[in-house]
């Protein structure tokens, strides 16, 4: 049997090695079995049986291969089932072809076959040898296994040929797509983009050229990523269930199509070509070439206008040609229009991103002009174009240092060192900046790696830096190990002095003072001026470990050798003397230090404390007081950071003033600080106020709606904005319209009134700055709480009641949770005391109200409350509400009832007053004050016009007054009250009688009751007789005599009792 099978090979989408399909396996098995059968003609029964077994095993292998490579991948598809049945038909025909040469008449062992005997079975040549048949296969055309027209085998071959050709074309297209995707982004002008917009009006738009290119690059990359994602989703076709009527109708072409998509396909071994395909670059138009040549000649002949005209035409015709922009840059550079020149150079650089020379030139110009952001952009592009240029990476590292981005600077310096291992300075700079960023461990790591790579001897400066970092992290043992290892490696050389000193410092920290002193012996007074840093480092380490005597010795070595830094040296010497309890020497050196370091607040406060310990209070005050021409440092902004403005100075000064009793100076110094701190705390407690946007900010927001301006490079592009930004822009537009209407209205009103209109184009409202309180912990610190109380006492002593009440109210409102109960009571007592000493006591109402709430049954507390209320000029609704609440809460409490009655009496509501007083009388019938109040209320009521039984009311009133006389045991005050009541109702005879009794009695002086907040130890200076009522009684008696016509008697009464 002669057969030639064209093996179909497929490749996977990603390009792999070739792998035979199921068809190839089946055809190869068919050929092998055919040759075996033909060569075995004439064999005995045992051989025939063996061949039959081989045939069955081969059939099983073929079935397993079909199942693994075809049936399993399509097990979930009904189409796979139909294809499987088609494969069974093809497989049956193949087996029939294989079995016929062995058993022509079936399995009965008869091998006689007429067609076979004739030497031609389906066109196969009779009895060639195996070797000859192979040679014949090489020379002859393939012969169809089945001559049937339109058979499935022909369909298989056609499908195989077609699929192979299509796959070759697809692979070629796929390679081109992969090359395009793997190429880096290169800027190109698209339709609708004007290249000149990238150069003109850069300053007006407020966007630097590099920012425009960055935005376009980001948009391009985002668009590319989006397309890749969409393509990936489109390739993932969902599996669809085939209908039942398609199961039996599968064709061979469908089988091959399914195999092509679902079979295991080998990738091509041919390597992909990278970059642009050969011959795909567009050649430059000869016309453009001539135009560029003409422009270059015009430029060389200094015909710059002609050169610009030609080049601009080239830009219009070929906007993505970089040569025209480069030449335009040369032209504008010659015209000294460097901004436009750099704009064209920037376009040329983006069109040819691999040209690092252009990026370097733009970077240099950007640095000269101060465009740091653009310089960074160009430097990164230049490094991308030439990644092995160490100089560029060094510039990038220094630029990051200037920008304050120390993390990126450290990474850049480390990259410089990796490119150039000999550059140790870059390694040290990277370690320093990693340490500055807080990555101390990594800093140590890179230095240690460098030392490990230099076993024969490392750079001493690297060991010095590593030792410094390790010593700062308290790893003195590790630092000492590296220094000793360096000494072992370089045994022939003496250890550098700086490493020797560091080793000594490590020994000091490890407790080995003797070894440290041996290493420090090289530092002597005669060479101290040459090693100032080392001596200072040793002295600082010793002082940090409280070895003050040796530290002082090393500091004294440097005295007079440092020059302008003597102030810091004197300060360290003074602290050593202070630690050694030598105050006089410490004061001397602190004074020397302050001559140079005038703004050192800590040194000034320390010196003031030492002066106070020595009893030199005046000198301490003079040291802390601001200069006379300083205006306290608040009038001039350049003096706002001077030492006398520091809060620590003021607090120390206030402490001295308070201890010395200098209340005026104490209040003047501390009152502004406390008031400012409380005011800022009040603003913060109200919550963050909404920041009012300026007109500039509103216009910037509205641009999102209006789109880019005409001079902006992004005109024509729809702005990308979030919905929240669009909402803000809409609100800003409405607010601008509202402001415009209000402005037009004000203008019309001004013009109508004849006033010149002065337009204010800014419309910007000043924003309130975020103020910091001078005393940050005023409301939390216990010491500051006591300072507030001391200030209130000082203000009360100075009769600055308004200021004291302001401080008290603010403190109680803001610090109600942090203040202790004792301090709250003290502040409220101070507030109550000052409330009835001010002209308007309404600011102290809360204080007296709280005192009454805490002591509702205290007569003294109610006296304090009523003393404040009685001085209120207008009616205060808070008072009436509070008294009403107290009466309802404490029904058996008499003082609020009496106060209500007093208020009714004050407004001449005598009937209501009598009702309130009688309520109090029911509770306290034997109280003299209650009886007095009831009697006076009834007498006043009797003098009204609407009362009918006036005589009865007068008698009742006098009865209560006589009851008061009885309770008071005929005291002068009770006699005077009866006399005054009789005088008031016209009973002058009784009035004269009781006035004479009052004059006859002599009342001794009684101490005036103290209010709860008043100091009981304070003795008030009153003249003798301040409790005697003889003068009041004599004066009223003289009025009665005078009215009755007894002028001589009246004159005599005044002469006897009312003469001073």
CSV table of C-alpha atoms in Angstrom, one decimal, residues 21 45 78 121 230 248 271 347 369 420 576 584 588 661 676 678 758 799 807 817 844 889:
chain,number,residue,atom,x,y,z
A,21,UNK,CA,-2.6,16.3,15.7
A,45,UNK,CA,-2.0,-19.1,11.8
A,78,UNK,CA,-22.5,18.9,22.1
A,121,UNK,CA,-5.8,-3.2,-4.7
A,230,UNK,CA,-11.4,44.9,25.5
A,248,UNK,CA,-25.3,14.0,13.4
A,271,UNK,CA,12.1,33.5,17.0
A,347,UNK,CA,8.5,68.8,20.6
A,369,UNK,CA,15.4,79.2,34.2
A,420,UNK,CA,30.1,52.7,38.6
A,576,UNK,CA,29.2,71.3,82.6
A,584,UNK,CA,29.2,81.3,89.6
A,588,UNK,CA,29.8,83.5,83.8
A,661,UNK,CA,3.8,90.7,94.1
A,676,UNK,CA,-5.6,84.7,72.8
A,678,UNK,CA,-9.0,81.0,75.0
A,758,UNK,CA,-14.8,102.3,42.6
A,799,UNK,CA,-10.2,96.3,89.8
A,807,UNK,CA,-11.4,85.1,81.4
A,817,UNK,CA,-14.3,68.7,81.8
A,844,UNK,CA,-21.4,87.4,86.6
A,889,UNK,CA,-37.9,72.6,93.0
